[in-house]
Coordinates of C-alpha atoms in Angstrom, one line a residue:
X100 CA -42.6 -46.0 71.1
X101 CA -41.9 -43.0 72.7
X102 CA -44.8 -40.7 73.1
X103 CA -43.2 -37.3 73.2
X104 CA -41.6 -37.5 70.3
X105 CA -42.7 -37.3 66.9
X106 CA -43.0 -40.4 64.4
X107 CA -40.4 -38.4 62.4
X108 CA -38.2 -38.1 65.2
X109 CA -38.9 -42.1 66.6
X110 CA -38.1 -43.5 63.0
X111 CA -34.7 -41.5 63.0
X112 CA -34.0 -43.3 65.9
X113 CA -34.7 -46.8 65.1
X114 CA -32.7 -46.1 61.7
X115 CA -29.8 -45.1 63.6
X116 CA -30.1 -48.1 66.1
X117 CA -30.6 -50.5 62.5
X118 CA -27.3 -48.9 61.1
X119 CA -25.0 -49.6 64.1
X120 CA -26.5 -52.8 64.4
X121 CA -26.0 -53.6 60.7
X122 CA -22.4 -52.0 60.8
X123 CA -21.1 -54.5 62.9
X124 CA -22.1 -57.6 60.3
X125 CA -18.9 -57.6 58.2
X126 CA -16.6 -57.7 61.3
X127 CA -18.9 -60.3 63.0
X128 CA -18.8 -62.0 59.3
X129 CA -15.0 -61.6 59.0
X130 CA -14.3 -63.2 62.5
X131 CA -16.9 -66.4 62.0
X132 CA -16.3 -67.2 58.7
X133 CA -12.6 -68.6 58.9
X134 CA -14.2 -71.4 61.4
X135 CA -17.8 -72.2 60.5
X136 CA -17.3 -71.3 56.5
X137 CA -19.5 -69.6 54.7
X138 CA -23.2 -71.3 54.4
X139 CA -23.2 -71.6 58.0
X140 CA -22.4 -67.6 58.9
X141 CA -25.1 -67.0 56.0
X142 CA -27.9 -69.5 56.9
X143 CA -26.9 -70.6 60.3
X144 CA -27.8 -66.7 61.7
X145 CA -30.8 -66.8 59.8
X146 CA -31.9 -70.0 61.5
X147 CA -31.4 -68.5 65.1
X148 CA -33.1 -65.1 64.0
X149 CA -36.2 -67.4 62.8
X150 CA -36.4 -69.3 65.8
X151 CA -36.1 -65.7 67.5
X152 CA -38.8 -64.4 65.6
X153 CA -41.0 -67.5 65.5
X154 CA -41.1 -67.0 68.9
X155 CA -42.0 -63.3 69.3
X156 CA -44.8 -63.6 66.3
X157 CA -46.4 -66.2 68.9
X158 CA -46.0 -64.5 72.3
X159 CA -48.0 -61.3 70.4
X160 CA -50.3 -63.8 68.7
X161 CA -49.7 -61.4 65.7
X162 CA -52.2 -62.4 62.7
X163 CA -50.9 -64.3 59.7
X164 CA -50.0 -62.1 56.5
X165 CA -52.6 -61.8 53.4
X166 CA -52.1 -64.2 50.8
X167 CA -51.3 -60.8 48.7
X168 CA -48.4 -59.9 51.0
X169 CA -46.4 -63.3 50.8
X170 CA -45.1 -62.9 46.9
X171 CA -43.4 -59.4 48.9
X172 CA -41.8 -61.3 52.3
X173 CA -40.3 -63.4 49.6
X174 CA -38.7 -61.2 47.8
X175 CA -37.7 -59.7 51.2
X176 CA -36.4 -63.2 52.1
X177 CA -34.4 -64.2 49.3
X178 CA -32.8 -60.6 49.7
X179 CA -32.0 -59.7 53.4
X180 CA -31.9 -63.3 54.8
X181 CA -30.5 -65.6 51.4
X182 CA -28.6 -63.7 49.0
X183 CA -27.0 -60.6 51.0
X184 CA -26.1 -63.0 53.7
X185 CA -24.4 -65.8 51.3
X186 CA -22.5 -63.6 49.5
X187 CA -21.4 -61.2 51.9
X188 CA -20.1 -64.2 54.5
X189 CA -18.3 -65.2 51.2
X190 CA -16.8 -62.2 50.5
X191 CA -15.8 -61.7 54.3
X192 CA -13.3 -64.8 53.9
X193 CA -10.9 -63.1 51.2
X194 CA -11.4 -59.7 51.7
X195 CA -10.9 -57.3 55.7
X196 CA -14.1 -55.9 57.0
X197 CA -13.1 -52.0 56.0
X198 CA -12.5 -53.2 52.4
X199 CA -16.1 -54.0 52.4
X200 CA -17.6 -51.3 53.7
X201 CA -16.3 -49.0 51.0
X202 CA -17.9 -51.6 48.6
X203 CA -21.4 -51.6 50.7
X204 CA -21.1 -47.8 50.6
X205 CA -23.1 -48.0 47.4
X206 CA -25.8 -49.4 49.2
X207 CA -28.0 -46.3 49.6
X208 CA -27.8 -44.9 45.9
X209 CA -29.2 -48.5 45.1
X210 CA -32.2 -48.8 47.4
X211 CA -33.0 -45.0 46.2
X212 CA -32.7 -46.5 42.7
X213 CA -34.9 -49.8 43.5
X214 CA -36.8 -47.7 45.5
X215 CA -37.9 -45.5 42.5
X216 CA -38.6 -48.2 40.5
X217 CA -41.0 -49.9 42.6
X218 CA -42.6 -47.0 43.3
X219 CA -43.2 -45.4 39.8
X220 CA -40.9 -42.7 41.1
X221 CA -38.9 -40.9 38.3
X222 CA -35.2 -39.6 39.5
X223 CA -33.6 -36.7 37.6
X224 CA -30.7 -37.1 35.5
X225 CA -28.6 -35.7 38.6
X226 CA -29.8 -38.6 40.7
X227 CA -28.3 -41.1 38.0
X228 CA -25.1 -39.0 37.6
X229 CA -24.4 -39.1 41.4
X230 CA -24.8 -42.8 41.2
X231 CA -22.5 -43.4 38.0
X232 CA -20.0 -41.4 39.9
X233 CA -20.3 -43.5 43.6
X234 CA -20.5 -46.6 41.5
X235 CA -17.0 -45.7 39.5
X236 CA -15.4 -44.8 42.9
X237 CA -16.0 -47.9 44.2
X238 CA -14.6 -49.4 40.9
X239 CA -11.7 -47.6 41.0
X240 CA -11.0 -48.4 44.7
X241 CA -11.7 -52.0 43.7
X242 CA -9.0 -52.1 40.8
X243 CA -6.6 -50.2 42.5
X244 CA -6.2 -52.8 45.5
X245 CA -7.4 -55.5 43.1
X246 CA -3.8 -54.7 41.5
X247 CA -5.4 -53.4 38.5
X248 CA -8.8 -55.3 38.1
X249 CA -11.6 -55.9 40.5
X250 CA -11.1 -58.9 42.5
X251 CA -14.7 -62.3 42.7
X252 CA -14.9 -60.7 46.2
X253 CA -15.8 -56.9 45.1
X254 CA -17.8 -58.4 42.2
X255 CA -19.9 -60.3 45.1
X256 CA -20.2 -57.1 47.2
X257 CA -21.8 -55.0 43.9
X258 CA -24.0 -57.8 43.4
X259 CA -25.1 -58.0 47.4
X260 CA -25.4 -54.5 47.0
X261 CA -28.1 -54.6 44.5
X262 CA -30.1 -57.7 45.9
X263 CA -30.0 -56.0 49.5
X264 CA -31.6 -52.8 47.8
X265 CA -34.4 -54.6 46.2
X266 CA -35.1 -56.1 49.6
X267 CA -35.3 -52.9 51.4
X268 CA -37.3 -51.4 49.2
X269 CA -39.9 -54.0 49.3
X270 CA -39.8 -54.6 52.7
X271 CA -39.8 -50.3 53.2
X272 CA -43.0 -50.7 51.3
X273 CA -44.4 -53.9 53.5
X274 CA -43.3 -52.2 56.4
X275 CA -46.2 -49.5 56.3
X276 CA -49.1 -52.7 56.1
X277 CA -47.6 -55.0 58.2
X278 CA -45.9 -53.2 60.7
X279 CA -41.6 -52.8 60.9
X280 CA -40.5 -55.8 62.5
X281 CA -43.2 -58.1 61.3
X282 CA -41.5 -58.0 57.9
X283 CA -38.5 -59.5 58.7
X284 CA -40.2 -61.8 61.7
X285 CA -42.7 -63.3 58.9
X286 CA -39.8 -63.2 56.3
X287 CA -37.2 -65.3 58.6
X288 CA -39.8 -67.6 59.4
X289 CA -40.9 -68.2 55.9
X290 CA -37.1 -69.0 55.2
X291 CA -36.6 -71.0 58.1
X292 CA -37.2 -74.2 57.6
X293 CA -35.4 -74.1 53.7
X294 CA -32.8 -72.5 55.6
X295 CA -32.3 -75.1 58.5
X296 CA -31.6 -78.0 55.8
X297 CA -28.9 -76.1 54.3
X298 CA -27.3 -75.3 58.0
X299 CA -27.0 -78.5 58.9
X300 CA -25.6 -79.7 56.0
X301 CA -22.5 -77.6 55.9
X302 CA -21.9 -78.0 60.1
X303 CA -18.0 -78.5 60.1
X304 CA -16.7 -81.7 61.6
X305 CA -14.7 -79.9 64.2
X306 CA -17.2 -77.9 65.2
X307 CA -16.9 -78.6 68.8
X308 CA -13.5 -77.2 68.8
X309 CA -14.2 -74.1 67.5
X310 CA -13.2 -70.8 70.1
X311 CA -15.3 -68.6 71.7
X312 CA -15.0 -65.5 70.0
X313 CA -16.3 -66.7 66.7
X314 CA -19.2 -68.4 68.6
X315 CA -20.2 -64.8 70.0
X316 CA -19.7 -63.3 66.3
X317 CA -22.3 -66.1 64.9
X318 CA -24.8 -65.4 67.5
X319 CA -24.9 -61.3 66.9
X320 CA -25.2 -62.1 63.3
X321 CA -28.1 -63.9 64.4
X322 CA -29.5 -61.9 67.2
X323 CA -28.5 -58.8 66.5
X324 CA -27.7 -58.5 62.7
X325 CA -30.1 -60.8 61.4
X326 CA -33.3 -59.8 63.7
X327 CA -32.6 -57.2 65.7
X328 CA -31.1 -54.7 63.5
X329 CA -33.7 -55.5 60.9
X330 CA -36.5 -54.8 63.2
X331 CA -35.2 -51.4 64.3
X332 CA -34.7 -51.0 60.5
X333 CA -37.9 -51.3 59.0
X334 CA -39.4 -50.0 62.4
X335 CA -37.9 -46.8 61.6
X336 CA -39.0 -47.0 57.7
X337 CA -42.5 -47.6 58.7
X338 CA -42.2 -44.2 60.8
X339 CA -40.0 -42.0 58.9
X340 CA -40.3 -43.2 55.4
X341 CA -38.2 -44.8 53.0
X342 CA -36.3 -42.0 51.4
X343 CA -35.6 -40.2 54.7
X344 CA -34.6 -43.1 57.3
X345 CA -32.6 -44.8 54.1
X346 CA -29.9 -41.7 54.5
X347 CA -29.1 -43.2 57.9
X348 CA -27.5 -45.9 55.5
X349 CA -24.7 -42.9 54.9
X350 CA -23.3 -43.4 58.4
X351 CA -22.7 -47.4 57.9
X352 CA -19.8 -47.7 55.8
X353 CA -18.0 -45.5 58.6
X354 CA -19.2 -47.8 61.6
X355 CA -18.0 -50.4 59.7
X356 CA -14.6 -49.1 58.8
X357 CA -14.3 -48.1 62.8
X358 CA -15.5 -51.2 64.1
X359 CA -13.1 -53.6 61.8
X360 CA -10.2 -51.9 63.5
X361 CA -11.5 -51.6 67.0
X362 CA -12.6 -55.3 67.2
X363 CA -10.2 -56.9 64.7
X364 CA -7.7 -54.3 64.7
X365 CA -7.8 -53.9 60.9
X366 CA -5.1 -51.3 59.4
X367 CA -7.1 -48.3 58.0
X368 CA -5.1 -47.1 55.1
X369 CA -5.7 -43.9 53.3
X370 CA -6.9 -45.0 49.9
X371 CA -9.9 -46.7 52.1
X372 CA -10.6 -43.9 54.2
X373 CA -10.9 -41.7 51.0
X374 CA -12.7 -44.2 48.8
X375 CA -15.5 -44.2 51.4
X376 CA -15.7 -40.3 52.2
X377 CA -15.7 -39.7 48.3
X378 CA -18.3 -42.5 47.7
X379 CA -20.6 -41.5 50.5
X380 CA -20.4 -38.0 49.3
X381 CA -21.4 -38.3 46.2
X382 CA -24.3 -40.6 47.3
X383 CA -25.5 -38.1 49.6
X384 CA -25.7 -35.1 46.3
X385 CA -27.3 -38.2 44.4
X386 CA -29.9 -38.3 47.3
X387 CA -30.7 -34.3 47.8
X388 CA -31.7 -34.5 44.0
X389 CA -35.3 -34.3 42.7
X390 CA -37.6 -37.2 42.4
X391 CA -40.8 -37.4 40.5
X392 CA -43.5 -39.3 41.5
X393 CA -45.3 -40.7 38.5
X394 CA -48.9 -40.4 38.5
X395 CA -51.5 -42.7 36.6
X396 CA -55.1 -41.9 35.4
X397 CA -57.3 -43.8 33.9
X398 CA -59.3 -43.3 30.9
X399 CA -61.6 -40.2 32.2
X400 CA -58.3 -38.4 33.8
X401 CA -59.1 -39.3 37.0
X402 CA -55.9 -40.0 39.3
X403 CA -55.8 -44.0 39.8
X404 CA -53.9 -44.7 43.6
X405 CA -51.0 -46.9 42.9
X406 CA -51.9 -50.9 43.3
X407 CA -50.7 -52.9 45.3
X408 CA -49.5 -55.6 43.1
X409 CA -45.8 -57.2 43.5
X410 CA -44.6 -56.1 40.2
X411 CA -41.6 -53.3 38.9
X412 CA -42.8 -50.5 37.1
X413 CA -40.9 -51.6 34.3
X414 CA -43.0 -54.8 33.7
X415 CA -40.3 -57.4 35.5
X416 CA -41.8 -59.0 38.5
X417 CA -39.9 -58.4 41.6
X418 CA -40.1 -62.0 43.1
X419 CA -39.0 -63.3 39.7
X420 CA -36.0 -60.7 39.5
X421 CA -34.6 -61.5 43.0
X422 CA -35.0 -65.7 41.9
X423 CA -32.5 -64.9 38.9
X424 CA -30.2 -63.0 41.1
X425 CA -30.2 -66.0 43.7
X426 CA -29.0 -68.0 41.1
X427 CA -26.5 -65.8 39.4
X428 CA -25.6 -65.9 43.2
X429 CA -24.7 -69.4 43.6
X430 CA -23.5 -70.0 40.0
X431 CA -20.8 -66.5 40.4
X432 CA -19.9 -68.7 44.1
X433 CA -19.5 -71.7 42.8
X434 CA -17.2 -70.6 39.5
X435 CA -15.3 -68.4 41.6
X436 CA -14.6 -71.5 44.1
X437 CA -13.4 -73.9 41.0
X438 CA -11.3 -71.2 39.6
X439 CA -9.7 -71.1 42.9
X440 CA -8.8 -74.4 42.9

């Protein structure tokens, strides 16, 4: 860390440094996904980002996680390291790199919302307006280059959207008992070895005649995307807090957009430019609005501190949540595959 500045000012920065690393997945995903197919860009990064991590959680001989924070780094796993990864590398092989970053563009309204939730947090009616309107934007973009209905690929990036949120707000919460890169180090390395079996299984037969380039993209996803990014990520969230680092998220869908056309020369069209400029905006009013924090007593009026249990507010466990999303995962992949056939 850097001592002259504030923790404020230090968790701004490692947000910033997570959202250019993060911007750079979907072209990375784009340009490895025609050669090494999808469950390899998905789980194959995660693999080298465990090994990564593995390897830094020895070298600091950094204590194990409570039994009462595991439920949590799986919920963060099957988010940030199964589910976003699977479906977005899917995605990524039927639709450019700018396409989804108007898509992904939703992606701060839904960590506020999941956010809230987990939190006992209570958003005004504003809040939910703000993100009825960025979610209809991105619908409307998505029928109008879907040729008049949204296309599996979309569909996929909605649903990543909402997985990836409940990730980051349960590893935003993590992050401030464990530390911001322990989260995802102890979450990769959890996922690892499930992970590993599901790698090998899909290596392509010509693998060793793959080119360079997507090589290079698998091993940012890895490296950079998958660890890196992550840990300046939830560094910055244990610093500057959830709501404030998460606006960084604003600046994402416009790295991305620049990137697809600087690295794989991507045609920026109007209606895409637009769709993301209207769709961040109205995030960023959604954002500005009030949020109440609710507060529980007990029986004599006296303020009770929130628990730290691994439950939603609303009575539906997290971990069990995420599992039925995982599934509605694979079973949306593996229709949308057959219908393509």
């Amino acid at each position: 860390m850097v001592p002259h500045l504030s923790r404020e000012a230090q968790g701004i920065g490692f947000g910033i440094l997570g959202v250019v690393g993060f911007s750079l997945t979907l072209p990375a995903s784009r340009e490895a996904v025609p050669y090494f197919g999808a469950i390899i860009v998905a789980f194959g990064r995660a693999v080298i980002a465990a090994i990564l991590a593995a390897g830094v959680l020895l070298a600091r001989r950094e204590p194990l996680p409570k039994r009462r924070q595991l439920l949590s780094l799986v919920v963060v796993a099957a988010g940030a390291i199964v589910c976003f990864p699977l479906l977005s590398a899917w995605a990524m092989d039927r639709l450019p790199a700018s396409h989804g970053a108007v898509i992904l563009a939703l992606l701060p309204s839904f960590t506020a919302g999941a956010s809230a939730v987990r939190n006992g947090e209570r958003p005004s009616v504003a809040f939910w307006i703000a993100s009825v309107a960025g979610a209809a934007t991105v619908l409307g973009y998505a029928i109008f280059t879907g040729f008049g209905r949204p296309q599996p690929p979309d569909l996929a990036l909605i649903l990543a959207d909402l997985i990836l949120a409940v990730a980051y707000a349960e590893g935003g919460r993590l992050s401030t008992q464990l530390g911001g890169w322990q989260v995802i180090a102890w979450a990769l390395v959890l996922a690892g070895p499930f992970l590993l079996v599901l790698a090998i299984m899909a290596i392509p037969a010509h693998i060793e005649s793959i080119p360079v380039k997507p090589w290079v993209a698998l091993l940012y996803l890895g490296i950079g995307s998958q660890f890196l990014a992550f840990v300046a990520w939830y560094t910055g969230m244990s610093l500057g807090g959830v709501a404030h680092i998460s606006q960084m998220q604003f600046l994402q869908p416009f790295l991305t957009i620049v990137f697809s056309a600087l690295l794989l020369h991507e045609r920026i069209t109007a209606v895409t430019a637009a769709a993301a400029v209207v769709t961040v905006g109205v995030v960023v009013l959604g954002k500005k609005t009030a949020v109440r924090t609710s507060i529980l007593r007990d029986t004599n009026g006296v303020t009770v501190p929130p628990t730290d249990c691994n439950t939603f507010q609303c009575g539906v466990e997290s971990e069990t949540f995420l599992f039925t999303l995982y599934t509605a995962s694979l079973c949306f992949i593996r229709y949308c595959d057959s219908e393509s056939r």
